[in-house]
Every structure is written in structure tokens, then in C-alpha cells.
Short mmCIF file of C-alpha atoms in Angstrom, two decimals:
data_model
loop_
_atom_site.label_atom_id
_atom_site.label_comp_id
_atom_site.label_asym_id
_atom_site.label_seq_id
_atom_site.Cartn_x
_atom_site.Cartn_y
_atom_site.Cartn_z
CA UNK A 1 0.00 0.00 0.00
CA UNK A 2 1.48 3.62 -1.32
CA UNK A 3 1.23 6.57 0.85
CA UNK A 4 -1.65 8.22 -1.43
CA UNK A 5 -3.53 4.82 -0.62
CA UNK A 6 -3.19 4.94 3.16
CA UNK A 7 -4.17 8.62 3.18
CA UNK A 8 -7.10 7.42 1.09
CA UNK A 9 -8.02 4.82 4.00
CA UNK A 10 -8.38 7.84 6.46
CA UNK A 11 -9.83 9.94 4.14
CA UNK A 12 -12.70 7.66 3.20
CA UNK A 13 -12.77 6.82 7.48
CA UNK A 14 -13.03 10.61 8.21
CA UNK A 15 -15.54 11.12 5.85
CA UNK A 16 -17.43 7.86 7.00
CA UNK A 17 -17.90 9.19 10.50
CA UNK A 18 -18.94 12.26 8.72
CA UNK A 19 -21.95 10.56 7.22
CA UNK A 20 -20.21 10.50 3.47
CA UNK A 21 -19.53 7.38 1.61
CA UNK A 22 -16.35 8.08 -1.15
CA UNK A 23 -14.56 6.00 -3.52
CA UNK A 24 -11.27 5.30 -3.16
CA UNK A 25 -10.09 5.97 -6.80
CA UNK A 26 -11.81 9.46 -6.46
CA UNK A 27 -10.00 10.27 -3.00
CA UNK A 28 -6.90 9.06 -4.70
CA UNK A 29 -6.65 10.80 -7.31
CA UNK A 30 -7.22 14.04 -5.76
CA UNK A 31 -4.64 13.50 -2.82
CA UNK A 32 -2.03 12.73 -5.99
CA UNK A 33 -3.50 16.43 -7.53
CA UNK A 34 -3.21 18.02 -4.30
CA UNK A 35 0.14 16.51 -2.97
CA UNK A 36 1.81 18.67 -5.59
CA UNK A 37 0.40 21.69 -4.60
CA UNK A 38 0.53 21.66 -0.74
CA UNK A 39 3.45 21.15 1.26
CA UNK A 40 2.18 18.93 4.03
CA UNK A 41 0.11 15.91 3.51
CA UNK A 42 -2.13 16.64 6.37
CA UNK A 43 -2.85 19.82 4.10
CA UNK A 44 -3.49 17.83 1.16
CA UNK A 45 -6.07 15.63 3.40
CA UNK A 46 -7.57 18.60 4.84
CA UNK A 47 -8.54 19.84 1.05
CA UNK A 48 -9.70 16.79 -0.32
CA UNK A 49 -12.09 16.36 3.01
CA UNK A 50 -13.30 20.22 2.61
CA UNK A 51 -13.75 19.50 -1.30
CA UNK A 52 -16.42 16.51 0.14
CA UNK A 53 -18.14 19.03 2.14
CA UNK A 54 -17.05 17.14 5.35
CA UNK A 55 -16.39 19.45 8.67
CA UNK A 56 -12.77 18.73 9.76
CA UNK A 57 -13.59 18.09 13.56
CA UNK A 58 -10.45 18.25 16.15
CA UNK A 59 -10.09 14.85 16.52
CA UNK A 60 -10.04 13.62 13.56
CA UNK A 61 -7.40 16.12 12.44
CA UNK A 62 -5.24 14.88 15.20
CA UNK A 63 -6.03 11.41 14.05
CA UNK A 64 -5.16 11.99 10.54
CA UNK A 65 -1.74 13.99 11.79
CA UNK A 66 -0.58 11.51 13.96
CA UNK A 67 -1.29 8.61 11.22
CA UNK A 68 0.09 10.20 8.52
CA UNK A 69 3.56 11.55 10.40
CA UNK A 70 5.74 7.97 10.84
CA UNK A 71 6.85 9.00 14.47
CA UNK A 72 3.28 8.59 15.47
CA UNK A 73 1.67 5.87 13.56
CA UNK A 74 1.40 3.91 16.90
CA UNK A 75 -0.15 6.09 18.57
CA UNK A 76 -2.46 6.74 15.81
CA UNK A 77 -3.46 2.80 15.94
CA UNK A 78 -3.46 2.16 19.47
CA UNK A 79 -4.69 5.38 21.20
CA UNK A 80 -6.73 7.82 18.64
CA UNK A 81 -8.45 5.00 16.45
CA UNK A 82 -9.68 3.15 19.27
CA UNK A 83 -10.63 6.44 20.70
CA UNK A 84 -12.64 7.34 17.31
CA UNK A 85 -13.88 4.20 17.01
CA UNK A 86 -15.59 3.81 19.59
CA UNK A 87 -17.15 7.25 18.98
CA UNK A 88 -18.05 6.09 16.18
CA UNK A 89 -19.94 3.41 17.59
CA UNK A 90 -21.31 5.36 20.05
CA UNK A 91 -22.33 8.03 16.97
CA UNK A 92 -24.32 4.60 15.41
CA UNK A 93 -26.05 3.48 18.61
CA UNK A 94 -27.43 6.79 18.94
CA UNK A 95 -28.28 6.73 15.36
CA UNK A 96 -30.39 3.24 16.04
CA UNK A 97 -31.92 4.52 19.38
CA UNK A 98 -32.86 7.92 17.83
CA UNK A 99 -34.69 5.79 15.07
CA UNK A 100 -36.63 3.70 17.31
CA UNK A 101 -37.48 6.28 19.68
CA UNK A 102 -39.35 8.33 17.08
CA UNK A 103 -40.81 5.25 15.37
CA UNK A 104 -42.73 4.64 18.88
CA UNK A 105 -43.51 7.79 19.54
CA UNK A 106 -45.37 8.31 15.64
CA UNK A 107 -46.94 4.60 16.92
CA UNK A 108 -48.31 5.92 20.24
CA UNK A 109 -49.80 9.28 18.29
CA UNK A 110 -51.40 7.10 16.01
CA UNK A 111 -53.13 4.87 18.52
CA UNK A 112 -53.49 8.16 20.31
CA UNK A 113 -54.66 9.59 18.03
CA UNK A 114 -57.36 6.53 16.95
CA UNK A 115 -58.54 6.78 20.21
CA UNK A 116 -59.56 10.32 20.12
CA UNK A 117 -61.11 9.73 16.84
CA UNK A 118 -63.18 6.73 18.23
CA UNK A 119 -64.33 8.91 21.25
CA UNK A 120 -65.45 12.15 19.03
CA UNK A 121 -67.29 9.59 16.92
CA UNK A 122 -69.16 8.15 19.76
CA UNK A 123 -70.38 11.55 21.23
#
């Protein structure tokens, strides 16, 4: 795996947690365009994201810095992704219990709502 491909990887897993689904060849190609231009690769990465619309939050700059600098590759794996991840997952139970919650509730105004048509028929 080339360079441009592993700052594809985070590219595609920043813009993931951002809600946006990329292809790879796409995110490629534009950190090749964009490497030439800018002088740091977090730069390049920061571009390509803000080209996608996506909001570069805090820590997923610092993720993307420490992952793409070789000194801290380690601590990329082992302390920010597992930190992101499992905000991620967090972000996706939410997602699920937000879903439920207002499928219920539109459940209980319907019956609710049956109810109080029932009643104003009867009277």
C-alpha cells in the first residue's frame, strides 16, 4: 500500500464518520492532484475532506496527523483510532436509538390519536 492509498483509508474513514460514503479511486486521485500543490500531507487531506463538504472536527485532524507523520503511527493505531472508534460506535447506537425512539412515539400518536377519533365519533 502507497502513501496516497493509506491517506485514502483515512480519508474515506473521516468522511465515513462524517456521514459520506467516497470511492477510493476518487479520493486518490485528488490527494495525488493536491500533494503537488501543498506542502504537508495533512494539508493535502484537509482539502480533499473540505472539497467533500465534510467538517474537519479536532479529533479527527489529530487522528489523521498523527497517522500520517511515521513517528506517530502507533499512537495513531493504538490510542486515537480506538478512541474514534468507539465514537463512532457510540455516533451509530445513537443513530439506532434515535430511530426507534421516534418510530414509537409516531406509533403511540397514532393509537393516540385513533382513540380520540373513536371517542369524538361516539359523542
Amino acid at each position: 500500500m502507497n502513501e496516497y492509498e493509506e491517506m485514502a483509508e483515512k480519508v474515506m474513514m473521516c468522511a465515513y464518520w462524517n456521514g459520506n460514503i467516497i470511492e477510493r479511486s476518487n479520493v486518490i486521485s485528488l490527494l495525488e492532484e493536491r500533494s503537488e500543490h501543498v506542502l504537508c500531507k495533512i494539508s493535502a487531506v484537509r482539502t480533499v475532506l473540505s472539497e467533500y463538504g465534510e467538517i474537519t472536527k479536532t479529533p479527527t485532524i489529530h487522528f489523521l496527523y498523527y497517522s500520517l507523520n511515521s513517528k506517530g503511527l502507533e499512537f495513531a493505531k493504538n490510542g486515537c483510532f480506538s478512541g474514534l472508534e468507539k465514537m463512532r460506535v457510540e455516533a451509530e447506537k445513537a443513530r439506532k436509538r434515535a430511530f426507534w425512539n421516534s418510530f414509537f412515539r409516531d406509533v403511540a400518536l397514532v393509537i393516540i390519536s385513533t382513540i380520540i377519533g373513536a371517542l369524538m365519533h361516539a359523542l
